[in-house]
Amino acid sequence: MANEDKLRAYLKRATADLQQAKAQLREVEERGREPIAIVGMSCRYPGGVSTPEDLWELVAEGRDAIGDFPADRGWDLDGIYHPEPEQPGKSYVRNGGFLYDAAEFDAAFFGISPRDARGTDPQQRLLLEASWEAVERAGMAPESLRGSLTGVFAGVMYHDYDAGAPGGSLVSGQVAYNLGLEGPAVSVDTACSSSLVAVHLAAQALRRGDCTLALAGGVAVMSTPEIFVDFSRRRGLAPDGRCKPFSDDADGTSWAEGVGVLVLERLSDARRLGHRVLGVVRGSAVNQDGASNGMTAPNGPAQVKVIKRALDDAGLLPSDIDAVEAHGTGTTLGDPIEAQALLATYGAARDAGQPLWLGSVKSNIGHPQAAAGIAGIAKLLLAMEHGQLPPTLHVSEPTRHVDWSSGTVRLLTGPVDWKPAGRPRRAAVSAFGLSGTNAHIVLEEPPADTGQDAPADPVPRPGSVPLVLSGRTEDALRAWARRLAGRTGAAEAGHPADIGHSLVASRSAFEHRAVVIGDAADPAGLTDALRSLARGRSEADVVTGRADLHGKTVFVFPGQGSKWAGMATELLDRSEVFAHRLAACERALSAFTDWRVTDVLRGAEGAPPADRVDVVQSTLWAVMVSLAAVWRAHGVEPDVVIGHSQGEIAAACVAGALSLDDGARVVALRSRAIAEDLDSRGGMMAVGLPAERAAERAAERAARWDGRISVAADNGAASSVLSGDAEALDALGEELRGEGVRAKRVPVNYASHSPHVDALRERLLRDLEPVAPREGEVPMLSTVTGTWVTGPELDAAYWFDNLRHRVRFAPVVGTLATSGHTAFVEVSPHPVLTMSIQETVEDLDAAAVVTGTLRRDEGGPRRFLRSLAEQYVRGTGCDWTVCYPDARLVDVPTYPFQRSHYWERPEAGPDTAPAPGAAADESGFWADVERHDAEALAARLDVGAERLRDILPALSAWRRDRLTDAAVDAWRYRVSWSPLPGGPFAGLTGTWLLVTPPDAPRAKAAAEALTVHGATVVT
């Protein structure tokens, strides 16, 4: 029986192990075929296309983007053209699809010097900018990817910008380096199929876990016209420079340029992270022609195979595909072979009512070579989004070299509606490399559960909305504001909270910053504020600054001078964090008071007078502790807390050294003792003197006033507070004012921080004896002792001393300002210490940003957001995302690169560039000269040695001088002028003075034109 039990147990374990193994195997298989989500894309293609939206407009409108050769690359535009193909070194074509701004680059943005930028292949530069834009368009801040397992897979085939450069590896490596990406960085050169192969490799890497995110794309820039010369010799170019895919009059290809980048991640990750999905890579395949009828000749059977393998990888049938973006270069050899392969795979056994639609974006933009595949993918993703397949241009009649009756395939000679047919819309893209590497990718529209549609608002949207912008330069910041103003003013812009959320969630923060604060219900007001920012105008709702301070943050809690009727009530109604924390403070106070803080704030019937000392101090304590919670909820954490007089009670609670219950005990019972035992027995006076001088003035009249005045607070270099008998204060105040010194009574009728307080000692020690201070979580610098406190020191005796002794505020601020603390936040309903702090900082030649929290009669979220913005624009870290509850990501403009022209012009001359074939002979000749070897030189020149000996020293010296001059010349910068292609006008900023003669006929038109383009005109 025992053996049977053992056998039964063994079989159970074996069965369980087998089931686990099967589950693991299934998981591995599923991971290997998991769909890959496309979550972002960017592109630049001919025709002024700089965004996917531009590309869609171009193809949907059926526009032709072919143009003349570029004029800014040093090409011999007059000498290169000849209409006869037989002419050696000539091109019979002078048109193509060009990026006329390929030389433009924002080098400073990426920390690249102008000299290095000029020497860097424009393909590297283009892919770098496009990668940044693709990540932004994916809803991710590029800086957030630094150190991540993100891969870069880049297709590139040209290496003609600098023959001495290391090659294509730098194209992918540059992106990884500048963005700090630590996944695979792979450059792919399979010629025209490079970018599709890059996508395939990226998808495989994601499925294998080599990376968690991938940038995949391609780039092509023709730095020289050699490709036109070469293919003119082969007669492979269309004379008019236009691709005519599958047309009966197709007569060759058209070379073009471009860059396109996709952001890819596993579909499961995209769903988990809430990333918007533009489309899905269902399957892909890559193969080679092998030993075919010519290495550069297309191979139909190989194309059939790669299509079938891609469908198999996707788990789909040919009939599941609606359209194919063909390689379609417009050649008389390649197009018929490709069409027959498509007919044999997709066209066979297909319902006549559901043809496979066939098109090629090359008819619009030419053949962008290593970037062609991404152009096709982008076109199909946009077609899925818009529900329409755009037309293919330049098709007179389908080519007669294809038997179109052999399958159900139709050319897209016009736009075709693309509606769902009971299943997801799907399409495929083909690309075939010159060397025989073929790629085919199957795409599917986004799943319905990836958050494409705007959700219904579950809660009311916020009233005040901040829009946070930044740039590497002030010009970039203004340019971004200009772009965003166009976005917020558009009908489809979306809710301002969604725009604000998208800006902070998907854009990196730079040095030059601005925050525009507006009402969510007033998009027009936000747009106007953005336009003011773009023009450099000051606005109340626009906060700007440079983030040049990155030190520690200090929370400052003042005494009772910051109170005002109705303070913080708007915040109480609008901020859940503030209301929650205030309720906790109110509960803590309820053990010691018979009134409620909220009743006092709202001026409720039956509430005690708001100016009664025990009411105002307790209420201010609760408000300040709650305001600190609001700052912390927005990501601003104090590195240090300090307090002025009773403000230290709130500081100790925020530091964690006192519980709320103990803080309530201290503030309630101590202020009650003041009201009962000190009220109407003294006063206080603020004077415009340093503490030492104020003490001297009080001492000068000691006999007269019998020591009844003392220094209560040292607030700054020219600010202190005196405390004592009211009569003595009034007399001294009149005297000081007569001398031109500021002297103003503080609106209290008791004398804190003076000998008057001694009468409270026994009562306070008794009432506060239960206080149990603890180790604080945030350091606190005492303004009583001027030293650091850890927490346990804050017992009853300390709180007596806090009321009795001088407030050493200025020395404490000075200690912090000179020890790396650069952000001072006065946490109060109205700033009363900010000027004193700023004066102390400036007197020490230190730097700091000093702000308040709320202001008198400005007690709501809008004022708090402005204070938060004032800190942020100077470098204080904060979390803006809490300002947009339940917001979603929407499209916002990408970073406005501030580009300059960089193009290396090869220098050549007889001194530095000997003619081909002459280098070896000249080297030997000059070596003989340098050695003064007359015999060898005579043999080389076939002359007598005696005739050469006299001139050798002079010839050698001349040679050395020329070499030195050439070396020095190579180190110099040269100024050269080149024609630049026209680009979009960036707009004007600032104030312009328009000076015109009286009654000038065009003065009004000039003023209007300046104003329209963003200038403020003064006449």
mmCIF file of N, CA and C in Angstrom, residues 553-643:
data_model
loop_
_atom_site.group_PDB
_atom_site.id
_atom_site.type_symbol
_atom_site.label_atom_id
_atom_site.label_comp_id
_atom_site.label_asym_id
_atom_site.label_seq_id
_atom_site.Cartn_x
_atom_site.Cartn_y
_atom_site.Cartn_z
ATOM 1 N N THR A 553 15.682 73.213 -0.694
ATOM 2 C CA THR A 553 14.457 73.987 -0.497
ATOM 3 C C THR A 553 14.180 74.186 0.981
ATOM 4 N N VAL A 554 13.790 75.413 1.330
ATOM 5 C CA VAL A 554 13.477 75.772 2.710
ATOM 6 C C VAL A 554 12.016 76.187 2.790
ATOM 7 N N PHE A 555 11.262 75.575 3.706
ATOM 8 C CA PHE A 555 9.915 76.035 4.024
ATOM 9 C C PHE A 555 10.024 77.021 5.186
ATOM 10 N N VAL A 556 9.446 78.206 4.996
ATOM 11 C CA VAL A 556 9.509 79.271 5.996
ATOM 12 C C VAL A 556 8.096 79.544 6.500
ATOM 13 N N PHE A 557 7.921 79.504 7.823
ATOM 14 C CA PHE A 557 6.612 79.725 8.435
ATOM 15 C C PHE A 557 6.670 81.000 9.269
ATOM 16 N N PRO A 558 5.893 82.032 8.886
ATOM 17 C CA PRO A 558 5.968 83.315 9.584
ATOM 18 C C PRO A 558 5.152 83.311 10.883
ATOM 19 N N GLY A 559 5.166 84.474 11.566
ATOM 20 C CA GLY A 559 4.323 84.662 12.749
ATOM 21 C C GLY A 559 2.908 84.979 12.326
ATOM 22 N N GLN A 560 2.279 85.896 13.044
ATOM 23 C CA GLN A 560 0.851 86.075 12.770
ATOM 24 C C GLN A 560 0.539 87.258 11.871
ATOM 25 N N GLY A 561 1.538 87.864 11.257
ATOM 26 C CA GLY A 561 1.274 89.016 10.412
ATOM 27 C C GLY A 561 0.674 88.699 9.066
ATOM 28 N N SER A 562 0.514 87.423 8.736
ATOM 29 C CA SER A 562 0.045 87.068 7.392
ATOM 30 C C SER A 562 -1.456 86.831 7.307
ATOM 31 N N LYS A 563 -2.169 87.061 8.393
ATOM 32 C CA LYS A 563 -3.615 86.752 8.410
ATOM 33 C C LYS A 563 -4.401 87.771 7.602
ATOM 34 N N TRP A 564 -5.546 87.344 7.085
ATOM 35 C CA TRP A 564 -6.517 88.239 6.470
ATOM 36 C C TRP A 564 -7.883 87.562 6.460
ATOM 37 N N ALA A 565 -8.929 88.353 6.469
ATOM 38 C CA ALA A 565 -10.293 87.815 6.555
ATOM 39 C C ALA A 565 -10.598 86.964 5.327
ATOM 40 N N GLY A 566 -11.061 85.758 5.566
ATOM 41 C CA GLY A 566 -11.413 84.866 4.473
ATOM 42 C C GLY A 566 -10.228 84.163 3.847
ATOM 43 N N MET A 567 -9.087 84.205 4.534
ATOM 44 C CA MET A 567 -7.870 83.612 3.946
ATOM 45 C C MET A 567 -8.068 82.132 3.645
ATOM 46 N N ALA A 568 -7.627 81.741 2.452
ATOM 47 C CA ALA A 568 -7.567 80.345 2.005
ATOM 48 C C ALA A 568 -8.919 79.668 1.849
ATOM 49 N N THR A 569 -10.014 80.403 1.922
ATOM 50 C CA THR A 569 -11.319 79.733 1.793
ATOM 51 C C THR A 569 -11.548 79.180 0.395
ATOM 52 N N GLU A 570 -11.042 79.877 -0.612
ATOM 53 C CA GLU A 570 -11.199 79.358 -1.975
ATOM 54 C C GLU A 570 -10.412 78.065 -2.147
ATOM 55 N N LEU A 571 -9.224 78.018 -1.571
ATOM 56 C CA LEU A 571 -8.435 76.795 -1.619
ATOM 57 C C LEU A 571 -9.123 75.680 -0.832
ATOM 58 N N LEU A 572 -9.768 76.050 0.271
ATOM 59 C CA LEU A 572 -10.517 75.083 1.068
ATOM 60 C C LEU A 572 -11.615 74.430 0.242
ATOM 61 N N ASP A 573 -12.234 75.201 -0.634
ATOM 62 C CA ASP A 573 -13.310 74.668 -1.471
ATOM 63 C C ASP A 573 -12.794 73.878 -2.667
ATOM 64 N N ARG A 574 -11.566 74.168 -3.119
ATOM 65 C CA ARG A 574 -11.098 73.590 -4.369
ATOM 66 C C ARG A 574 -9.999 72.540 -4.214
ATOM 67 N N SER A 575 -9.317 72.516 -3.080
ATOM 68 C CA SER A 575 -8.192 71.592 -2.917
ATOM 69 C C SER A 575 -8.534 70.514 -1.899
ATOM 70 N N GLU A 576 -8.610 69.286 -2.362
ATOM 71 C CA GLU A 576 -8.892 68.171 -1.468
ATOM 72 C C GLU A 576 -7.766 67.976 -0.456
ATOM 73 N N VAL A 577 -6.539 68.180 -0.890
ATOM 74 C CA VAL A 577 -5.396 68.023 0.011
ATOM 75 C C VAL A 577 -5.468 69.039 1.140
ATOM 76 N N PHE A 578 -5.711 70.301 0.772
ATOM 77 C CA PHE A 578 -5.792 71.348 1.787
ATOM 78 C C PHE A 578 -6.943 71.086 2.754
ATOM 79 N N ALA A 579 -8.106 70.758 2.214
ATOM 80 C CA ALA A 579 -9.278 70.531 3.064
ATOM 81 C C ALA A 579 -9.057 69.350 4.008
ATOM 82 N N HIS A 580 -8.449 68.292 3.513
ATOM 83 C CA HIS A 580 -8.207 67.102 4.341
ATOM 84 C C HIS A 580 -7.249 67.424 5.484
ATOM 85 N N ARG A 581 -6.174 68.143 5.182
ATOM 86 C CA ARG A 581 -5.199 68.456 6.221
ATOM 87 C C ARG A 581 -5.764 69.471 7.214
ATOM 88 N N LEU A 582 -6.540 70.416 6.724
ATOM 89 C CA LEU A 582 -7.143 71.390 7.633
ATOM 90 C C LEU A 582 -8.131 70.709 8.572
ATOM 91 N N ALA A 583 -8.863 69.727 8.068
ATOM 92 C CA ALA A 583 -9.794 68.992 8.934
ATOM 93 C C ALA A 583 -9.042 68.253 10.034
ATOM 94 N N ALA A 584 -7.869 67.702 9.706
ATOM 95 C CA ALA A 584 -7.066 67.019 10.723
ATOM 96 C C ALA A 584 -6.575 68.007 11.774
ATOM 97 N N CYS A 585 -6.149 69.190 11.353
ATOM 98 C CA CYS A 585 -5.718 70.216 12.310
ATOM 99 C C CYS A 585 -6.892 70.662 13.171
ATOM 100 N N GLU A 586 -8.056 70.788 12.565
ATOM 101 C CA GLU A 586 -9.247 71.194 13.306
ATOM 102 C C GLU A 586 -9.612 70.170 14.373
ATOM 103 N N ARG A 587 -9.480 68.885 14.044
ATOM 104 C CA ARG A 587 -9.744 67.839 15.039
ATOM 105 C C ARG A 587 -8.746 67.915 16.192
ATOM 106 N N ALA A 588 -7.496 68.173 15.849
ATOM 107 C CA ALA A 588 -6.484 68.279 16.899
ATOM 108 C C ALA A 588 -6.757 69.476 17.800
ATOM 109 N N LEU A 589 -7.214 70.580 17.258
ATOM 110 C CA LEU A 589 -7.500 71.771 18.054
ATOM 111 C C LEU A 589 -8.754 71.621 18.906
ATOM 112 N N SER A 590 -9.659 70.745 18.479
ATOM 113 C CA SER A 590 -10.950 70.619 19.177
ATOM 114 C C SER A 590 -10.791 70.216 20.634
ATOM 115 N N ALA A 591 -9.650 69.621 20.990
ATOM 116 C CA ALA A 591 -9.421 69.239 22.393
ATOM 117 C C ALA A 591 -9.119 70.454 23.258
ATOM 118 N N PHE A 592 -8.807 71.593 22.613
ATOM 119 C CA PHE A 592 -8.384 72.755 23.395
ATOM 120 C C PHE A 592 -9.212 74.012 23.108
ATOM 121 N N THR A 593 -10.109 73.959 22.116
ATOM 122 C CA THR A 593 -10.912 75.134 21.772
ATOM 123 C C THR A 593 -12.372 74.728 21.685
ATOM 124 N N ASP A 594 -13.244 75.719 21.766
ATOM 125 C CA ASP A 594 -14.674 75.469 21.616
ATOM 126 C C ASP A 594 -15.200 76.100 20.328
ATOM 127 N N TRP A 595 -14.347 76.296 19.383
ATOM 128 C CA TRP A 595 -14.721 76.856 18.078
ATOM 129 C C TRP A 595 -14.003 76.086 16.981
ATOM 130 N N ARG A 596 -14.468 76.254 15.742
ATOM 131 C CA ARG A 596 -13.896 75.537 14.611
ATOM 132 C C ARG A 596 -13.144 76.487 13.688
ATOM 133 N N VAL A 597 -12.010 75.994 13.186
ATOM 134 C CA VAL A 597 -11.195 76.803 12.282
ATOM 135 C C VAL A 597 -11.970 77.190 11.030
ATOM 136 N N THR A 598 -12.699 76.249 10.456
ATOM 137 C CA THR A 598 -13.423 76.549 9.215
ATOM 138 C C THR A 598 -14.479 77.624 9.436
ATOM 139 N N ASP A 599 -15.102 77.658 10.627
ATOM 140 C CA ASP A 599 -16.067 78.715 10.910
ATOM 141 C C ASP A 599 -15.394 80.077 10.942
ATOM 142 N N VAL A 600 -14.190 80.121 11.523
ATOM 143 C CA VAL A 600 -13.450 81.382 11.581
ATOM 144 C C VAL A 600 -13.074 81.831 10.173
ATOM 145 N N LEU A 601 -12.557 80.893 9.354
ATOM 146 C CA LEU A 601 -12.138 81.248 7.998
ATOM 147 C C LEU A 601 -13.306 81.759 7.163
ATOM 148 N N ARG A 602 -14.449 81.141 7.327
ATOM 149 C CA ARG A 602 -15.611 81.526 6.518
ATOM 150 C C ARG A 602 -16.413 82.653 7.149
ATOM 151 N N GLY A 603 -16.024 83.076 8.340
ATOM 152 C CA GLY A 603 -16.776 84.142 9.012
ATOM 153 C C GLY A 603 -18.180 83.708 9.380
ATOM 154 N N ALA A 604 -18.311 82.457 9.796
ATOM 155 C CA ALA A 604 -19.627 81.913 10.112
ATOM 156 C C ALA A 604 -20.228 82.614 11.333
ATOM 157 N N GLU A 605 -21.549 82.623 11.382
ATOM 158 C CA GLU A 605 -22.249 83.224 12.518
ATOM 159 C C GLU A 605 -21.896 82.465 13.797
ATOM 160 N N GLY A 606 -21.549 83.195 14.835
ATOM 161 C CA GLY A 606 -21.196 82.575 16.111
ATOM 162 C C GLY A 606 -19.722 82.274 16.263
ATOM 163 N N ALA A 607 -18.962 82.448 15.207
ATOM 164 C CA ALA A 607 -17.516 82.199 15.297
ATOM 165 C C ALA A 607 -16.868 83.314 16.104
ATOM 166 N N PRO A 608 -15.794 83.019 16.830
ATOM 167 C CA PRO A 608 -15.110 84.047 17.626
ATOM 168 C C PRO A 608 -14.444 85.075 16.717
ATOM 169 N N PRO A 609 -14.114 86.244 17.249
ATOM 170 C CA PRO A 609 -13.446 87.271 16.430
ATOM 171 C C PRO A 609 -12.139 86.744 15.842
ATOM 172 N N ALA A 610 -11.948 86.983 14.563
ATOM 173 C CA ALA A 610 -10.767 86.440 13.876
ATOM 174 C C ALA A 610 -9.482 87.102 14.316
ATOM 175 N N ASP A 611 -9.557 88.297 14.939
ATOM 176 C CA ASP A 611 -8.337 88.982 15.341
ATOM 177 C C ASP A 611 -7.986 88.754 16.808
ATOM 178 N N ARG A 612 -8.750 87.922 17.520
ATOM 179 C CA ARG A 612 -8.392 87.580 18.899
ATOM 180 C C ARG A 612 -7.142 86.730 18.893
ATOM 181 N N VAL A 613 -6.180 87.012 19.728
ATOM 182 C CA VAL A 613 -4.868 86.405 19.613
ATOM 183 C C VAL A 613 -4.916 84.884 19.628
ATOM 184 N N ASP A 614 -5.718 84.281 20.509
ATOM 185 C CA ASP A 614 -5.746 82.819 20.557
ATOM 186 C C ASP A 614 -6.411 82.238 19.322
ATOM 187 N N VAL A 615 -7.330 83.003 18.704
ATOM 188 C CA VAL A 615 -7.999 82.535 17.490
ATOM 189 C C VAL A 615 -7.069 82.671 16.279
ATOM 190 N N VAL A 616 -6.450 83.837 16.167
ATOM 191 C CA VAL A 616 -5.620 84.052 14.977
ATOM 192 C C VAL A 616 -4.409 83.130 14.965
ATOM 193 N N GLN A 617 -3.761 82.916 16.139
ATOM 194 C CA GLN A 617 -2.577 82.064 16.129
ATOM 195 C C GLN A 617 -2.927 80.604 15.847
ATOM 196 N N SER A 618 -4.002 80.130 16.417
ATOM 197 C CA SER A 618 -4.407 78.738 16.174
ATOM 198 C C SER A 618 -4.856 78.539 14.738
ATOM 199 N N THR A 619 -5.593 79.525 14.226
ATOM 200 C CA THR A 619 -6.076 79.421 12.847
ATOM 201 C C THR A 619 -4.908 79.470 11.863
ATOM 202 N N LEU A 620 -3.985 80.408 12.088
ATOM 203 C CA LEU A 620 -2.819 80.478 11.202
ATOM 204 C C LEU A 620 -2.005 79.193 11.250
ATOM 205 N N TRP A 621 -1.843 78.623 12.418
ATOM 206 C CA TRP A 621 -1.109 77.347 12.526
ATOM 207 C C TRP A 621 -1.745 76.292 11.633
ATOM 208 N N ALA A 622 -3.085 76.160 11.718
ATOM 209 C CA ALA A 622 -3.782 75.149 10.917
ATOM 210 C C ALA A 622 -3.652 75.442 9.425
ATOM 211 N N VAL A 623 -3.766 76.703 9.045
ATOM 212 C CA VAL A 623 -3.674 77.062 7.633
ATOM 213 C C VAL A 623 -2.264 76.799 7.096
ATOM 214 N N MET A 624 -1.242 77.173 7.866
ATOM 215 C CA MET A 624 0.132 76.992 7.382
ATOM 216 C C MET A 624 0.504 75.516 7.280
ATOM 217 N N VAL A 625 0.110 74.722 8.253
ATOM 218 C CA VAL A 625 0.384 73.287 8.171
ATOM 219 C C VAL A 625 -0.310 72.693 6.948
ATOM 220 N N SER A 626 -1.517 73.159 6.656
ATOM 221 C CA SER A 626 -2.269 72.635 5.517
ATOM 222 C C SER A 626 -1.700 73.126 4.189
ATOM 223 N N LEU A 627 -1.215 74.352 4.144
ATOM 224 C CA LEU A 627 -0.570 74.846 2.918
ATOM 225 C C LEU A 627 0.698 74.063 2.626
ATOM 226 N N ALA A 628 1.431 73.699 3.672
ATOM 227 C CA ALA A 628 2.627 72.874 3.468
ATOM 228 C C ALA A 628 2.257 71.549 2.816
ATOM 229 N N ALA A 629 1.116 70.982 3.191
ATOM 230 C CA ALA A 629 0.661 69.730 2.585
ATOM 231 C C ALA A 629 0.375 69.922 1.101
ATOM 232 N N VAL A 630 -0.139 71.096 0.742
ATOM 233 C CA VAL A 630 -0.418 71.361 -0.671
ATOM 234 C C VAL A 630 0.896 71.449 -1.456
ATOM 235 N N TRP A 631 1.895 72.144 -0.924
ATOM 236 C CA TRP A 631 3.196 72.196 -1.591
ATOM 237 C C TRP A 631 3.756 70.796 -1.784
ATOM 238 N N ARG A 632 3.674 69.988 -0.738
ATOM 239 C CA ARG A 632 4.246 68.639 -0.822
ATOM 240 C C ARG A 632 3.465 67.782 -1.818
ATOM 241 N N ALA A 633 2.166 67.983 -1.887
ATOM 242 C CA ALA A 633 1.363 67.230 -2.846
ATOM 243 C C ALA A 633 1.759 67.573 -4.276
ATOM 244 N N HIS A 634 2.327 68.747 -4.468
ATOM 245 C CA HIS A 634 2.792 69.170 -5.795
ATOM 246 C C HIS A 634 4.273 68.901 -5.984
ATOM 247 N N GLY A 635 4.821 68.024 -5.168
ATOM 248 C CA GLY A 635 6.183 67.555 -5.375
ATOM 249 C C GLY A 635 7.272 68.432 -4.806
ATOM 250 N N VAL A 636 6.922 69.473 -4.070
ATOM 251 C CA VAL A 636 7.936 70.349 -3.470
ATOM 252 C C VAL A 636 8.134 69.914 -2.021
ATOM 253 N N GLU A 637 9.252 69.268 -1.771
ATOM 254 C CA GLU A 637 9.550 68.755 -0.434
ATOM 255 C C GLU A 637 10.609 69.639 0.228
ATOM 256 N N PRO A 638 10.408 69.976 1.493
ATOM 257 C CA PRO A 638 11.416 70.804 2.160
ATOM 258 C C PRO A 638 12.639 69.981 2.548
ATOM 259 N N ASP A 639 13.810 70.578 2.339
ATOM 260 C CA ASP A 639 15.038 70.004 2.872
ATOM 261 C C ASP A 639 15.295 70.520 4.278
ATOM 262 N N VAL A 640 14.743 71.695 4.563
ATOM 263 C CA VAL A 640 14.871 72.332 5.875
ATOM 264 C C VAL A 640 13.586 73.101 6.139
ATOM 265 N N VAL A 641 13.187 73.200 7.409
ATOM 266 C CA VAL A 641 12.087 74.076 7.805
ATOM 267 C C VAL A 641 12.598 75.067 8.837
ATOM 268 N N ILE A 642 12.087 76.279 8.751
ATOM 269 C CA ILE A 642 12.356 77.282 9.780
ATOM 270 C C ILE A 642 11.066 78.011 10.060
ATOM 271 N N GLY A 643 10.984 78.618 11.228
ATOM 272 C CA GLY A 643 9.794 79.365 11.596
ATOM 273 C C GLY A 643 10.160 80.659 12.269
#
